[in-house]
DNA sequence: AGGAGCCTGCGC
DNA sequence: GCGCAGGCTCCT
């Protein structure tokens, strides 16, 4: 699920169960999660109080009362579920946080590519992240300056979390469509009007993303180009195309994205 | 810049 | 079977 809006929603979902609570135990339920958070780290986390929950890009930081941090990333299929008392663990639960209030939060992740890692207070996580796209400070001038540092095409550049923090493969493609920009345009060579349109498109796409899934009430996907190869563009009728950029699928409309 | 690897599930 | 997947890191 996880691009910025979904990560933000997941963090809101578990906040009541975790904020100001003491962690009684962190229980890995998959070898990769046990390896990423070894017994020594789990021991240090046990007994600590969670004093703040923060999102930065697609990362989540659970700040503990001794200055240490649990750093969380959903990767492709991670998600949080707050568990009502006595509810059995959902399928694909990879890690469980148990609190002193007997609340439980499950890290659910079918592909098990997500990560939960411990960072002591003297070595906090160093996240190489660009600006938050929904912040006031994310302006055309800021994006232009960031894009000037890369030689890549615009759509892969939008996936670079150092340029802007939180866009993933879907919303990067959708933003290019909304801005009527071909995804293979050289990022550093875009004219100011295009950058301005792109900033507006990014903010619009992220703001209108529902918290759960990007679908209407009938369960239809709301994407304009993503996963629509061969279907008519909703703006100009041209068939949506799929190309590979930096190993990822990019969907775009060759008719109206220039 | 491009590709492999990490993991598992899904649709063709 | 095979290809693909809303991500990131490390390698050539």
Tab-separated table of C-alpha atoms (C1' of nucleotides) in Angstrom:
chain	number	residue	atom	x	y	z
A	1	UNK	CA	0.000	0.000	0.000
A	2	UNK	CA	2.589	2.384	0.971
A	3	UNK	CA	3.291	5.775	-0.415
A	4	UNK	CA	3.148	8.902	1.705
A	5	UNK	CA	-0.627	9.107	2.236
A	6	UNK	CA	-0.885	5.455	3.227
A	7	UNK	CA	2.089	5.644	5.570
A	8	UNK	CA	0.605	8.713	7.224
A	9	UNK	CA	-2.738	6.951	7.618
A	10	UNK	CA	-1.146	3.844	9.110
A	11	UNK	CA	0.742	5.914	11.655
A	12	UNK	CA	-2.457	7.735	12.674
A	13	UNK	CA	-4.104	4.348	13.085
A	14	UNK	CA	-1.628	3.020	15.633
A	15	UNK	CA	-1.014	6.284	17.512
A	16	UNK	CA	-3.757	5.726	20.124
A	17	UNK	CA	-2.431	2.264	20.917
A	18	UNK	CA	1.216	3.331	21.206
A	19	UNK	CA	1.607	6.967	22.214
A	20	UNK	CA	2.721	7.386	25.822
A	21	UNK	CA	2.614	3.605	26.298
A	22	UNK	CA	5.479	1.519	27.543
A	23	UNK	CA	6.661	-1.267	25.272
A	24	UNK	CA	6.454	-4.533	27.125
A	25	UNK	CA	7.824	-6.692	24.328
A	26	UNK	CA	8.581	-6.629	20.635
A	27	UNK	CA	7.921	-10.010	19.084
A	28	UNK	CA	9.299	-10.830	15.640
A	29	UNK	CA	7.347	-13.447	13.762
A	30	UNK	CA	9.519	-13.811	10.671
A	31	UNK	CA	13.250	-14.584	10.441
A	32	UNK	CA	14.017	-11.420	8.504
A	33	UNK	CA	12.415	-9.306	11.225
A	34	UNK	CA	14.229	-11.192	13.964
A	35	UNK	CA	17.500	-10.596	12.140
A	36	UNK	CA	16.844	-6.907	11.619
A	37	UNK	CA	15.909	-6.440	15.279
A	38	UNK	CA	18.127	-8.918	17.150
A	39	UNK	CA	17.579	-10.006	20.741
A	40	UNK	CA	19.945	-7.393	22.155
A	41	UNK	CA	17.996	-4.614	20.532
A	42	UNK	CA	14.681	-6.086	21.586
A	43	UNK	CA	15.920	-6.172	25.175
A	44	UNK	CA	16.844	-2.496	25.044
A	45	UNK	CA	13.458	-1.549	23.649
A	46	UNK	CA	11.523	-3.478	26.273
A	47	UNK	CA	10.408	-1.197	29.105
A	48	UNK	CA	10.862	2.047	27.136
A	49	UNK	CA	8.007	4.491	26.704
A	50	UNK	CA	7.006	5.762	23.270
A	51	UNK	CA	7.055	9.527	23.527
A	52	UNK	CA	6.505	10.583	19.901
A	53	UNK	CA	5.481	9.084	16.565
A	54	UNK	CA	6.831	10.818	13.516
A	55	UNK	CA	6.670	10.332	9.762
A	56	UNK	CA	9.430	11.478	7.427
A	57	UNK	CA	8.796	10.619	3.807
A	58	UNK	CA	7.864	6.943	3.854
A	59	UNK	CA	9.750	6.308	7.098
A	60	UNK	CA	8.137	6.157	10.509
A	61	UNK	CA	10.052	6.934	13.674
A	62	UNK	CA	8.887	5.719	17.071
A	63	UNK	CA	10.826	7.895	19.517
A	64	UNK	CA	11.477	6.246	22.872
A	65	UNK	CA	11.958	7.930	26.231
A	66	UNK	CA	15.707	7.278	26.389
A	67	UNK	CA	16.342	9.025	23.065
A	68	UNK	CA	16.519	5.829	21.053
A	69	UNK	CA	14.362	5.209	17.991
A	70	UNK	CA	12.538	2.399	16.249
A	71	UNK	CA	12.743	3.120	12.537
A	72	UNK	CA	9.999	1.572	10.436
A	73	UNK	CA	9.637	1.209	6.668
A	74	UNK	CA	6.776	-0.553	4.876
A	75	UNK	CA	8.615	-1.134	1.581
A	76	UNK	CA	6.129	-2.772	-0.811
A	77	UNK	CA	3.432	-4.398	1.262
A	78	UNK	CA	3.832	-3.400	4.908
A	79	UNK	CA	1.038	-1.996	7.046
A	80	UNK	CA	0.076	-1.495	10.688
A	81	UNK	CA	-2.939	-2.997	12.357
A	82	UNK	CA	-4.033	-2.075	15.878
A	83	UNK	CA	-5.405	-5.267	17.388
A	84	UNK	CA	-8.516	-5.286	19.555
A	85	UNK	CA	-8.110	-7.350	22.743
A	86	UNK	CA	-8.134	-11.100	22.127
A	87	UNK	CA	-8.181	-10.705	18.368
A	88	UNK	CA	-5.986	-13.351	16.721
A	89	UNK	CA	-3.006	-12.127	14.722
A	90	UNK	CA	-3.850	-11.293	11.116
A	91	UNK	CA	-2.251	-13.392	8.368
A	92	UNK	CA	1.261	-12.248	7.399
A	93	UNK	CA	1.940	-10.640	10.783
A	94	UNK	CA	5.736	-10.224	10.825
A	95	UNK	CA	6.175	-8.437	14.155
A	96	UNK	CA	4.029	-7.508	17.144
A	97	UNK	CA	4.498	-4.651	19.611
A	98	UNK	CA	2.985	-5.419	23.012
A	99	UNK	CA	2.411	-2.517	25.419
A	100	UNK	CA	1.905	-2.167	29.168
A	101	UNK	CA	-1.733	-1.211	28.495
A	102	UNK	CA	-2.172	-4.599	26.844
A	103	UNK	CA	-2.652	-2.962	23.474
A	104	UNK	CA	-1.046	-4.726	20.553
A	105	UNK	CA	0.013	-3.478	17.164
A	106	UNK	CA	0.835	-5.851	14.309
A	107	UNK	CA	3.216	-5.191	11.437
A	108	UNK	CA	1.460	-6.995	8.588
A	109	UNK	CA	3.597	-7.519	5.498
A	110	UNK	CA	2.943	-10.365	3.028
A	111	UNK	CA	6.248	-9.982	1.215
A	112	UNK	CA	8.216	-9.439	4.417
A	113	UNK	CA	10.407	-6.817	2.800
A	114	UNK	CA	9.537	-4.179	5.381
A	115	UNK	CA	11.938	-3.191	8.143
A	116	UNK	CA	11.864	-2.314	11.825
A	117	UNK	CA	15.274	-1.369	13.196
A	118	UNK	CA	16.657	0.003	16.458
A	119	UNK	CA	18.816	3.097	16.700
A	120	UNK	CA	20.432	4.073	19.998
A	121	UNK	CA	20.298	7.687	21.134
A	122	UNK	CA	23.947	8.236	20.267
A	123	UNK	CA	23.433	7.026	16.676
A	124	UNK	CA	20.044	8.248	15.469
A	125	UNK	CA	18.978	7.256	11.956
A	126	UNK	CA	20.403	9.432	9.219
A	127	UNK	CA	17.695	9.744	6.596
A	128	UNK	CA	18.824	11.261	3.313
A	129	UNK	CA	15.464	12.761	2.462
A	130	UNK	CA	14.372	15.763	0.462
A	131	UNK	CA	11.510	18.071	1.391
A	132	UNK	CA	8.041	16.907	2.387
A	133	UNK	CA	5.902	17.396	-0.724
A	134	UNK	CA	2.857	18.616	1.201
A	135	UNK	CA	4.802	21.153	3.246
A	136	UNK	CA	4.520	24.845	2.437
A	137	UNK	CA	8.228	24.880	1.784
A	138	UNK	CA	7.916	22.529	-1.178
A	139	UNK	CA	7.846	25.199	-3.880
A	140	UNK	CA	8.742	25.249	-7.574
A	141	UNK	CA	12.035	26.921	-6.696
A	142	UNK	CA	12.881	24.160	-4.235
A	143	UNK	CA	12.002	21.391	-6.678
A	144	UNK	CA	13.904	23.104	-9.490
A	145	UNK	CA	17.013	23.314	-7.331
A	146	UNK	CA	16.750	19.618	-6.443
A	147	UNK	CA	16.178	18.544	-10.047
A	148	UNK	CA	19.216	20.515	-11.124
A	149	UNK	CA	21.355	17.979	-9.222
A	150	UNK	CA	20.294	14.942	-11.239
A	151	UNK	CA	20.804	13.746	-14.780
A	152	UNK	CA	17.899	11.345	-14.783
A	153	UNK	CA	14.491	11.557	-16.398
A	154	UNK	CA	11.780	13.323	-14.457
A	155	UNK	CA	9.732	10.327	-13.363
A	156	UNK	CA	12.654	8.352	-11.896
A	157	UNK	CA	13.842	11.613	-10.340
A	158	UNK	CA	10.528	11.916	-8.493
A	159	UNK	CA	11.156	8.449	-7.027
A	160	UNK	CA	14.494	9.635	-5.645
A	161	UNK	CA	13.672	10.290	-1.996
A	162	UNK	CA	16.521	12.807	-1.752
A	163	UNK	CA	14.724	15.029	-4.243
A	164	UNK	CA	11.290	14.801	-2.671
A	165	UNK	CA	10.304	12.525	0.210
A	166	UNK	CA	7.312	10.255	-0.105
A	167	UNK	CA	6.432	9.749	-3.762
A	168	UNK	CA	6.330	6.190	-5.039
A	169	UNK	CA	5.863	4.560	-8.406
A	170	UNK	CA	2.141	5.240	-8.690
A	171	UNK	CA	1.980	8.838	-7.591
A	172	UNK	CA	5.133	9.774	-9.507
A	173	UNK	CA	3.454	8.582	-12.712
A	174	UNK	CA	0.158	10.192	-11.788
A	175	UNK	CA	1.853	13.506	-11.039
A	176	UNK	CA	3.525	13.502	-14.446
A	177	UNK	CA	0.153	12.863	-16.063
A	178	UNK	CA	-1.552	15.667	-14.153
A	179	UNK	CA	1.254	18.014	-15.153
A	180	UNK	CA	0.968	16.785	-18.787
A	181	UNK	CA	4.689	15.992	-18.698
A	182	UNK	CA	6.284	13.063	-20.511
A	183	UNK	CA	8.044	10.917	-17.862
A	184	UNK	CA	11.219	10.621	-19.932
A	185	UNK	CA	11.888	14.353	-20.064
A	186	UNK	CA	15.297	15.271	-18.664
A	187	UNK	CA	14.592	16.479	-15.119
A	188	UNK	CA	17.260	19.147	-15.055
A	189	UNK	CA	16.071	20.678	-18.333
A	190	UNK	CA	12.422	21.308	-17.503
A	191	UNK	CA	11.207	24.873	-17.998
A	192	UNK	CA	9.901	26.789	-14.973
A	193	UNK	CA	6.256	26.461	-16.103
A	194	UNK	CA	6.580	22.679	-16.099
A	195	UNK	CA	8.129	22.650	-12.645
A	196	UNK	CA	5.325	24.811	-11.340
A	197	UNK	CA	2.735	22.490	-12.876
A	198	UNK	CA	4.534	19.485	-11.417
A	199	UNK	CA	4.565	20.878	-7.885
A	200	UNK	CA	0.836	21.562	-8.114
A	201	UNK	CA	0.240	18.092	-9.539
A	202	UNK	CA	2.244	16.377	-6.777
A	203	UNK	CA	0.354	18.183	-4.046
A	204	UNK	CA	-2.992	17.489	-5.705
A	205	UNK	CA	-2.322	13.798	-6.235
A	206	UNK	CA	-1.164	13.295	-2.645
A	207	UNK	CA	-3.964	15.362	-1.132
A	208	UNK	CA	-6.751	13.575	-2.937
A	209	UNK	CA	-5.383	10.138	-2.092
A	210	UNK	CA	-7.825	8.423	0.274
A	211	UNK	CA	-6.298	7.067	3.431
A	212	UNK	CA	-6.937	3.432	2.684
A	213	UNK	CA	-6.882	2.603	-0.990
A	214	UNK	CA	-6.898	4.804	-4.020
A	215	UNK	CA	-10.375	3.729	-5.122
A	216	UNK	CA	-13.869	5.138	-5.440
A	217	UNK	CA	-16.810	3.749	-3.483
A	218	UNK	CA	-17.415	1.067	-6.081
A	219	UNK	CA	-13.876	-0.146	-5.500
A	220	UNK	CA	-12.591	1.071	-8.841
A	221	UNK	CA	-9.102	2.413	-8.998
A	222	UNK	CA	-8.941	6.160	-9.427
A	223	UNK	CA	-5.646	6.240	-11.247
A	224	UNK	CA	-5.445	8.153	-14.493
A	225	UNK	CA	-2.553	6.217	-15.999
A	226	UNK	CA	-1.145	3.745	-13.484
A	227	UNK	CA	-1.961	0.155	-14.431
A	228	UNK	CA	-3.997	1.367	-17.425
A	229	UNK	CA	-1.784	0.173	-20.271
A	230	UNK	CA	-3.783	0.051	-23.506
A	231	UNK	CA	-6.795	1.844	-22.031
A	232	UNK	CA	-7.831	5.251	-23.359
A	233	UNK	CA	-6.412	8.320	-21.654
A	234	UNK	CA	-9.192	10.068	-19.741
A	235	UNK	CA	-7.943	13.412	-21.041
A	236	UNK	CA	-7.270	12.797	-24.738
A	237	UNK	CA	-8.321	9.247	-25.571
A	238	UNK	CA	-4.885	8.056	-26.662
A	239	UNK	CA	-3.983	4.581	-25.432
A	240	UNK	CA	-1.929	4.608	-22.243
A	241	UNK	CA	1.572	3.206	-22.756
A	242	UNK	CA	3.926	1.380	-20.401
A	243	UNK	CA	7.684	1.767	-20.478
A	244	UNK	CA	10.422	0.685	-18.103
A	245	UNK	CA	12.523	3.354	-16.425
A	246	UNK	CA	15.242	2.442	-13.932
A	247	UNK	CA	13.720	-1.007	-13.646
A	248	UNK	CA	10.229	0.229	-12.763
A	249	UNK	CA	7.113	0.358	-14.886
A	250	UNK	CA	6.057	3.822	-15.957
A	251	UNK	CA	2.581	4.352	-17.348
A	252	UNK	CA	1.966	7.479	-19.407
A	253	UNK	CA	-0.091	8.963	-22.206
A	254	UNK	CA	1.949	9.642	-25.345
A	255	UNK	CA	-0.914	11.802	-26.620
A	256	UNK	CA	-1.064	14.559	-24.035
A	257	UNK	CA	2.094	14.200	-21.941
A	258	UNK	CA	4.797	16.214	-23.668
B	1	DA	C1'	22.235	4.592	-15.194
B	2	DG	C1'	21.101	-0.173	-14.950
B	3	DG	C1'	20.562	-4.737	-12.601
B	4	DA	C1'	20.267	-8.087	-8.634
B	5	DG	C1'	18.607	-9.157	-4.425
B	6	DC	C1'	15.535	-9.139	-0.643
B	7	DC	C1'	10.528	-12.044	0.098
B	8	DT	C1'	5.820	-13.694	-0.961
B	9	DG	C1'	1.506	-13.784	-3.491
B	10	DC	C1'	-1.193	-13.093	-7.533
B	11	DG	C1'	-2.861	-13.243	-12.237
B	12	DC	C1'	-2.127	-14.949	-16.735
C	1	DG	C1'	5.192	-22.153	-15.012
C	2	DC	C1'	6.357	-16.997	-15.627
C	3	DG	C1'	6.179	-12.245	-14.959
C	4	DC	C1'	5.064	-8.843	-12.152
C	5	DA	C1'	4.544	-6.139	-7.832
C	6	DG	C1'	2.777	1.358	-4.659
C	7	DG	C1'	10.763	0.151	-2.226
C	8	DC	C1'	15.250	0.391	-1.093
C	9	DT	C1'	20.230	-1.015	-0.856
C	10	DC	C1'	24.180	-2.578	-2.842
C	11	DC	C1'	26.691	-3.978	-6.844
C	12	DT	C1'	28.739	-3.542	-11.416
